[in-house]
Amino acid sequence: MNRSHRNHSKPSRRTVLGGAAVTALAAATGAGTAGAGTAAAATAARHPQAAAWPTEFPLPDGFLPEGITIGNQPYAYMGSRANGAVYRTDLRTGRGRIVHEGAAGTVAVGLKIDDDGLLYIAGNTGVARVLDTRSGKLVHTYRLTEATPAHFINDVTLLGDRAWFTDSRDSVLYGVPRGRRGSVRALPLGGDWEQTPDAINANGIVGTPDGRALIVVRSTPGKLYRIPLKTGHATEITLVGAGDVANGDGLLRIGRTLYVVQNRLNKISVFHLDATSTTATLRRTITDPRFDVPTTAARRRDRLYLVNARFTSPQEPTTTFNAVAVPL
């Protein structure tokens, strides 16, 4: 859900295990692949201390993670589907702790941290919450939709003066004011957008490089859309070198490079966006033997950090979970 790449700058008020080597696979376009050793050497040359940071770290048993975000400090924040708790890990050591206990009946899926330490949390059950990471206290709760199976508040990004949330079961995006009180803006989706019944639709979300629109992945059937903030008129993004982005989950954008996490496929597809963000050309894919249904990604320097949701494993209190890092 860098920092957790901040797509458009607008200030507001406010165990440790060595990782397995990353395998970067050549894309169907024939683009070359840099070996894991080359990437690691480049990282070490630029950031010799960061290169020694762990590339895998544990989460509490039964945590049921899905979202991850990294701010301007070397800490990763991850949310729990079990009870809405938030866990913070020091990327330098791999050690972490619960910074927000959550509560029964609450969920924390997608999340993004702002430069003022406020953490915006997609709550699944129709709400968006704002957590002050310095105190661990909730400072705002916004009711976006009714808490029914017809809605699933799934992911969030920061763009302009709002945090924008997806609803995976309805064709509407929701904008929550950043760092201040105010009203929620609903943005109905039109144009090329088609809602698939009884499926996960809008999921990951990021801003376009020009800050005028949002890019949203529709997990079923696996398409990307450019959605202007003014109109909500969706334009399907033409994919070159890939037929779809099936199981598309978290999105991350760095400049005109778009990373699409495809959860159950255990891979990240890396696209280059054209100047209008209406065409995305596949450059390469990233996979790793440690991937176990990764859902979302965040960036710190030359690494991507991902949480393994392990959707194909038992989701029980004793199930183990972790997060892993791979080179950009």
Tab-separated table of C-alpha atoms in Angstrom:
chain	number	residue	atom	x	y	z
A	1	MET	CA	0.000	0.000	0.000
A	2	ASN	CA	9.513	4.643	0.354
A	3	ARG	CA	8.014	5.094	2.606
A	4	SER	CA	4.793	3.359	1.421
A	5	HIS	CA	5.094	5.178	-1.850
A	6	ARG	CA	3.521	8.613	-1.447
A	7	ASN	CA	2.043	9.269	-4.876
A	8	HIS	CA	1.448	12.994	-4.616
A	9	SER	CA	3.150	15.178	-2.077
A	10	LYS	CA	0.920	17.315	0.100
A	11	PRO	CA	1.903	17.892	3.716
A	12	SER	CA	-0.668	17.298	6.426
A	13	ARG	CA	-0.643	18.281	10.084
A	14	ARG	CA	0.657	16.152	11.416
A	15	THR	CA	13.807	-15.148	13.665
A	16	VAL	CA	15.788	-12.609	11.934
A	17	LEU	CA	16.629	-14.894	9.064
A	18	GLY	CA	18.816	-14.558	6.023
A	19	GLY	CA	16.640	-14.559	2.952
A	20	ALA	CA	16.857	-16.940	0.062
A	21	ALA	CA	18.096	-15.490	-3.194
A	22	VAL	CA	15.543	-13.696	-5.323
A	23	THR	CA	14.841	-15.068	-8.763
A	24	ALA	CA	13.915	-12.350	-11.221
A	25	LEU	CA	12.346	-13.982	-14.248
A	26	ALA	CA	12.521	-12.531	-17.741
A	27	ALA	CA	9.208	-11.198	-18.960
A	28	ALA	CA	7.428	-12.374	-22.067
A	29	THR	CA	8.671	-9.223	-23.798
A	30	GLY	CA	12.181	-10.655	-23.700
A	31	ALA	CA	13.524	-8.064	-21.269
A	32	GLY	CA	16.783	-9.099	-19.619
A	33	THR	CA	16.936	-10.241	-16.012
A	34	ALA	CA	19.447	-9.057	-13.435
A	35	GLY	CA	20.597	-11.910	-11.186
A	36	ALA	CA	19.994	-11.794	-7.459
A	37	GLY	CA	23.712	-11.522	-6.840
A	38	THR	CA	23.975	-8.470	-9.081
A	39	ALA	CA	21.031	-6.793	-7.364
A	40	ALA	CA	22.411	-7.556	-3.925
A	41	ALA	CA	25.832	-6.193	-4.879
A	42	ALA	CA	24.274	-2.987	-6.186
A	43	THR	CA	22.273	-2.572	-2.978
A	44	ALA	CA	25.377	-3.124	-0.860
A	45	ALA	CA	27.306	-0.526	-2.814
A	46	ARG	CA	24.619	2.124	-2.362
A	47	HIS	CA	23.520	1.300	1.186
A	48	PRO	CA	26.152	-0.867	2.904
A	49	GLN	CA	24.353	-0.825	6.252
A	50	ALA	CA	20.900	-1.501	4.807
A	51	ALA	CA	22.313	-4.456	2.852
A	52	ALA	CA	22.922	-6.204	6.187
A	53	TRP	CA	19.328	-5.781	7.322
A	54	PRO	CA	17.319	-9.016	7.534
A	55	THR	CA	15.345	-10.072	4.477
A	56	GLU	CA	12.802	-12.106	6.441
A	57	PHE	CA	11.135	-11.488	9.772
A	58	PRO	CA	8.392	-13.194	11.771
A	59	LEU	CA	4.925	-11.995	12.722
A	60	PRO	CA	2.882	-13.259	15.669
A	61	ASP	CA	1.282	-16.670	15.226
A	62	GLY	CA	-2.300	-16.357	14.009
A	63	PHE	CA	-1.808	-12.704	13.040
A	64	LEU	CA	-3.454	-13.107	9.591
A	65	PRO	CA	-1.571	-10.248	7.874
A	66	GLU	CA	-2.518	-8.634	4.592
A	67	GLY	CA	-1.395	-4.993	4.449
A	68	ILE	CA	2.089	-3.513	4.862
A	69	THR	CA	3.306	0.082	4.726
A	70	ILE	CA	6.628	1.808	5.378
A	71	GLY	CA	7.025	5.495	6.155
A	72	ASN	CA	10.059	7.765	6.222
A	73	GLN	CA	11.558	5.808	9.110
A	74	PRO	CA	12.851	2.196	8.866
A	75	TYR	CA	9.706	0.631	10.314
A	76	ALA	CA	7.140	-1.584	8.609
A	77	TYR	CA	3.532	-1.513	9.827
A	78	MET	CA	1.312	-4.531	9.176
A	79	GLY	CA	-2.376	-5.044	9.857
A	80	SER	CA	-4.237	-8.097	11.170
A	81	ARG	CA	-7.352	-9.653	9.693
A	82	ALA	CA	-7.853	-11.488	12.987
A	83	ASN	CA	-8.648	-8.508	15.214
A	84	GLY	CA	-7.542	-5.253	13.550
A	85	ALA	CA	-4.231	-5.093	15.435
A	86	VAL	CA	-1.199	-3.291	13.995
A	87	TYR	CA	2.310	-4.736	14.302
A	88	ARG	CA	5.474	-2.684	13.808
A	89	THR	CA	8.812	-4.210	12.799
A	90	ASP	CA	12.188	-2.482	12.893
A	91	LEU	CA	13.622	-3.257	9.461
A	92	ARG	CA	17.164	-2.932	10.789
A	93	THR	CA	16.784	-5.807	13.245
A	94	GLY	CA	13.656	-7.734	12.272
A	95	ARG	CA	12.283	-7.352	15.792
A	96	GLY	CA	8.778	-6.027	16.294
A	97	ARG	CA	5.861	-5.487	18.604
A	98	ILE	CA	2.142	-4.757	18.623
A	99	VAL	CA	1.565	-0.984	18.582
A	100	HIS	CA	-2.229	-1.175	18.433
A	101	GLU	CA	-4.084	-4.043	20.069
A	102	GLY	CA	-7.174	-3.980	17.880
A	103	ALA	CA	-10.462	-5.416	19.124
A	104	ALA	CA	-12.763	-8.333	18.484
A	105	GLY	CA	-14.801	-7.866	15.317
A	106	THR	CA	-12.380	-5.393	13.700
A	107	VAL	CA	-10.111	-5.962	10.714
A	108	ALA	CA	-7.022	-4.202	9.338
A	109	VAL	CA	-6.298	-5.026	5.711
A	110	GLY	CA	-4.811	-2.347	3.431
A	111	LEU	CA	-2.949	0.506	5.150
A	112	LYS	CA	-0.777	3.510	4.360
A	113	ILE	CA	1.253	5.752	6.647
A	114	ASP	CA	1.497	9.512	6.128
A	115	ASP	CA	4.529	11.697	6.821
A	116	ASP	CA	2.926	12.929	10.055
A	117	GLY	CA	2.729	9.431	11.522
A	118	LEU	CA	-0.969	8.944	10.861
A	119	LEU	CA	-1.813	5.452	9.631
A	120	TYR	CA	-4.882	5.038	7.394
A	121	ILE	CA	-6.450	1.588	7.730
A	122	ALA	CA	-8.976	-0.145	5.466
A	123	GLY	CA	-11.342	-1.901	7.818
A	124	ASN	CA	-13.201	-4.368	5.556
A	125	THR	CA	-16.358	-4.030	7.674
A	126	GLY	CA	-17.342	-0.719	6.069
A	127	VAL	CA	-15.017	1.570	7.999
A	128	ALA	CA	-11.770	3.465	7.593
A	129	ARG	CA	-9.724	4.113	10.721
A	130	VAL	CA	-6.885	6.545	11.377
A	131	LEU	CA	-4.236	5.546	13.913
A	132	ASP	CA	-1.619	7.824	15.471
A	133	THR	CA	1.418	5.544	15.342
A	134	ARG	CA	3.238	7.587	17.960
A	135	SER	CA	0.642	6.961	20.645
A	136	GLY	CA	-1.014	3.811	19.280
A	137	LYS	CA	-4.420	5.484	19.643
A	138	LEU	CA	-7.202	5.712	17.094
A	139	VAL	CA	-7.891	9.352	16.275
A	140	HIS	CA	-10.679	8.993	13.683
A	141	THR	CA	-13.128	6.350	12.507
A	142	TYR	CA	-15.065	6.948	9.295
A	143	ARG	CA	-18.153	4.948	8.344
A	144	LEU	CA	-17.853	4.437	4.572
A	145	THR	CA	-20.491	1.775	3.969
A	146	GLU	CA	-22.852	-0.496	5.821
A	147	ALA	CA	-21.194	-3.480	7.500
A	148	THR	CA	-22.717	-6.081	5.189
A	149	PRO	CA	-21.322	-8.736	2.802
A	150	ALA	CA	-22.241	-6.370	-0.039
A	151	HIS	CA	-19.188	-4.243	0.868
A	152	PHE	CA	-15.493	-4.953	1.511
A	153	ILE	CA	-13.253	-1.948	2.231
A	154	ASN	CA	-9.988	-3.429	1.057
A	155	ASP	CA	-7.066	-1.113	0.282
A	156	VAL	CA	-5.960	2.509	0.537
A	157	THR	CA	-3.548	5.013	-0.992
A	158	LEU	CA	-2.668	8.635	-0.252
A	159	LEU	CA	-3.214	11.190	-3.001
A	160	GLY	CA	-3.616	14.941	-2.659
A	161	ASP	CA	-5.603	15.895	0.429
A	162	ARG	CA	-7.347	12.527	0.800
A	163	ALA	CA	-6.768	8.867	1.540
A	164	TRP	CA	-8.612	6.827	-1.102
A	165	PHE	CA	-10.164	3.456	-0.271
A	166	THR	CA	-11.414	0.658	-2.526
A	167	ASP	CA	-14.581	-1.354	-1.980
A	168	SER	CA	-14.032	-4.786	-3.500
A	169	ARG	CA	-17.736	-5.549	-3.698
A	170	ASP	CA	-19.082	-2.224	-4.953
A	171	SER	CA	-18.087	0.115	-7.795
A	172	VAL	CA	-17.308	3.105	-5.562
A	173	LEU	CA	-14.093	4.625	-4.191
A	174	TYR	CA	-14.090	6.623	-0.953
A	175	GLY	CA	-11.910	9.628	-0.126
A	176	VAL	CA	-11.184	10.415	3.535
A	177	PRO	CA	-9.602	13.760	4.555
A	178	ARG	CA	-5.924	13.536	5.499
A	179	GLY	CA	-4.767	14.905	8.819
A	180	ARG	CA	-7.989	16.772	9.528
A	181	ARG	CA	-11.670	16.253	10.103
A	182	GLY	CA	-14.081	16.511	7.227
A	183	SER	CA	-16.601	14.669	5.119
A	184	VAL	CA	-16.069	11.495	3.130
A	185	ARG	CA	-16.232	11.788	-0.651
A	186	ALA	CA	-17.801	8.923	-2.613
A	187	LEU	CA	-16.547	8.493	-6.188
A	188	PRO	CA	-18.796	6.144	-8.250
A	189	LEU	CA	-16.970	4.265	-11.005
A	190	GLY	CA	-18.177	4.434	-14.607
A	191	GLY	CA	-16.736	4.229	-18.093
A	192	ASP	CA	-14.988	0.914	-18.753
A	193	TRP	CA	-15.561	-0.349	-15.216
A	194	GLU	CA	-17.618	-3.537	-15.046
A	195	GLN	CA	-18.468	-5.089	-11.701
A	196	THR	CA	-18.196	-8.891	-11.445
A	197	PRO	CA	-20.883	-10.261	-9.096
A	198	ASP	CA	-19.842	-12.284	-6.042
A	199	ALA	CA	-16.123	-11.665	-6.602
A	200	ILE	CA	-13.264	-9.455	-5.459
A	201	ASN	CA	-13.287	-6.469	-7.828
A	202	ALA	CA	-11.484	-3.219	-6.910
A	203	ASN	CA	-8.467	-4.101	-4.804
A	204	GLY	CA	-5.047	-2.421	-4.865
A	205	ILE	CA	-4.886	1.320	-5.545
A	206	VAL	CA	-2.178	3.942	-6.251
A	207	GLY	CA	-2.043	7.425	-7.737
A	208	THR	CA	-0.863	8.170	-11.275
A	209	PRO	CA	2.483	9.942	-11.739
A	210	ASP	CA	0.731	13.234	-12.560
A	211	GLY	CA	-1.417	13.065	-9.400
A	212	ARG	CA	-4.659	13.583	-11.339
A	213	ALA	CA	-6.020	10.060	-11.254
A	214	LEU	CA	-5.943	6.726	-9.485
A	215	ILE	CA	-4.862	3.334	-10.796
A	216	VAL	CA	-6.980	0.457	-9.498
A	217	VAL	CA	-6.588	-3.261	-10.086
A	218	ARG	CA	-9.737	-5.331	-10.517
A	219	SER	CA	-8.683	-8.728	-9.186
A	220	THR	CA	-11.430	-10.529	-11.090
A	221	PRO	CA	-10.766	-10.952	-14.009
A	222	GLY	CA	-7.381	-9.190	-13.625
A	223	LYS	CA	-7.443	-5.726	-15.211
A	224	LEU	CA	-5.980	-2.301	-14.462
A	225	TYR	CA	-7.877	0.983	-14.745
A	226	ARG	CA	-7.044	4.676	-14.744
A	227	ILE	CA	-9.703	6.611	-12.810
A	228	PRO	CA	-9.716	10.443	-12.841
A	229	LEU	CA	-10.481	12.019	-9.478
A	230	LYS	CA	-12.854	14.539	-11.043
A	231	THR	CA	-15.184	12.125	-12.815
A	232	GLY	CA	-14.643	8.492	-11.797
A	233	HIS	CA	-14.832	7.609	-15.519
A	234	ALA	CA	-12.610	4.511	-15.652
A	235	THR	CA	-10.387	3.749	-18.634
A	236	GLU	CA	-9.035	0.229	-18.902
A	237	ILE	CA	-5.233	0.297	-19.102
A	238	THR	CA	-3.907	-1.587	-22.123
A	239	LEU	CA	-1.480	-4.329	-21.091
A	240	VAL	CA	1.473	-5.088	-23.361
A	241	GLY	CA	3.335	-8.342	-22.792
A	242	ALA	CA	0.714	-9.725	-20.406
A	243	GLY	CA	-2.813	-10.920	-21.029
A	244	ASP	CA	-4.042	-9.939	-17.584
A	245	VAL	CA	-3.037	-9.395	-13.961
A	246	ALA	CA	-5.125	-12.201	-12.505
A	247	ASN	CA	-5.193	-12.287	-8.706
A	248	GLY	CA	-3.904	-8.714	-8.693
A	249	ASP	CA	-3.787	-7.454	-5.117
A	250	GLY	CA	-1.513	-4.713	-3.794
A	251	LEU	CA	-0.119	-2.027	-6.110
A	252	LEU	CA	3.038	0.026	-5.700
A	253	ARG	CA	4.217	2.775	-8.037
A	254	ILE	CA	7.711	4.246	-8.205
A	255	GLY	CA	7.847	6.913	-10.892
A	256	ARG	CA	6.387	5.264	-13.993
A	257	THR	CA	7.163	1.754	-12.762
A	258	LEU	CA	4.103	-0.104	-11.477
A	259	TYR	CA	4.449	-3.213	-9.308
A	260	VAL	CA	1.401	-5.526	-9.244
A	261	VAL	CA	1.378	-8.189	-6.532
A	262	GLN	CA	-0.459	-11.265	-7.834
A	263	ASN	CA	-1.157	-13.070	-4.599
A	264	ARG	CA	-2.033	-16.704	-5.356
A	265	LEU	CA	0.353	-16.708	-8.320
A	266	ASN	CA	3.225	-15.884	-5.934
A	267	LYS	CA	4.710	-13.234	-8.182
A	268	ILE	CA	5.051	-9.510	-8.769
A	269	SER	CA	4.569	-8.214	-12.308
A	270	VAL	CA	6.587	-5.086	-13.066
A	271	PHE	CA	5.135	-2.725	-15.685
A	272	HIS	CA	6.274	0.514	-17.298
A	273	LEU	CA	3.500	3.100	-17.620
A	274	ASP	CA	3.303	5.377	-20.630
A	275	ALA	CA	3.026	9.149	-20.194
A	276	THR	CA	-0.773	9.037	-19.915
A	277	SER	CA	-0.968	5.949	-17.675
A	278	THR	CA	-3.231	4.259	-20.220
A	279	THR	CA	-0.717	1.618	-21.401
A	280	ALA	CA	1.374	-0.644	-19.178
A	281	THR	CA	4.203	-2.686	-20.692
A	282	LEU	CA	5.451	-5.723	-18.802
A	283	ARG	CA	9.187	-5.464	-18.165
A	284	ARG	CA	9.803	-8.425	-15.872
A	285	THR	CA	8.375	-10.513	-13.064
A	286	ILE	CA	9.738	-11.094	-9.576
A	287	THR	CA	9.280	-14.338	-7.705
A	288	ASP	CA	10.910	-15.935	-4.716
A	289	PRO	CA	10.709	-19.398	-3.072
A	290	ARG	CA	9.688	-17.674	0.185
A	291	PHE	CA	6.507	-16.213	-1.314
A	292	ASP	CA	3.424	-17.817	0.249
A	293	VAL	CA	0.509	-15.845	-1.181
A	294	PRO	CA	1.992	-12.338	-0.783
A	295	THR	CA	-0.685	-9.672	-0.832
A	296	THR	CA	0.802	-6.174	-0.653
A	297	ALA	CA	4.209	-4.546	-0.966
A	298	ALA	CA	6.005	-1.510	0.442
A	299	ARG	CA	9.366	-0.015	-0.472
A	300	ARG	CA	12.396	0.902	1.594
A	301	ARG	CA	15.431	1.987	-0.407
A	302	ASP	CA	16.295	-0.798	-2.875
A	303	ARG	CA	13.971	-3.411	-1.436
A	304	LEU	CA	10.347	-4.429	-1.621
A	305	TYR	CA	8.843	-5.808	1.591
A	306	LEU	CA	5.841	-8.124	1.325
A	307	VAL	CA	3.621	-9.934	3.828
A	308	ASN	CA	2.686	-13.570	3.219
A	309	ALA	CA	-1.056	-13.942	3.834
A	310	ARG	CA	-0.893	-17.739	3.335
A	311	PHE	CA	-4.492	-17.925	2.114
A	312	THR	CA	-3.950	-21.552	1.056
A	313	SER	CA	-2.902	-22.587	4.580
A	314	PRO	CA	-5.109	-23.002	7.669
A	315	GLN	CA	-6.003	-19.571	9.062
A	316	GLU	CA	-5.771	-20.560	12.709
A	317	PRO	CA	-4.322	-19.071	15.931
A	318	THR	CA	-1.294	-21.382	15.637
A	319	THR	CA	-0.537	-20.634	11.979
A	320	THR	CA	2.843	-18.948	11.511
A	321	PHE	CA	3.248	-15.835	9.383
A	322	ASN	CA	6.126	-13.685	8.160
A	323	ALA	CA	7.203	-10.906	5.849
A	324	VAL	CA	10.018	-11.049	3.299
A	325	ALA	CA	12.160	-8.596	1.357
A	326	VAL	CA	13.340	-8.837	-2.248
A	327	PRO	CA	15.480	-6.459	-4.320
A	328	LEU	CA	13.697	-3.912	-6.496
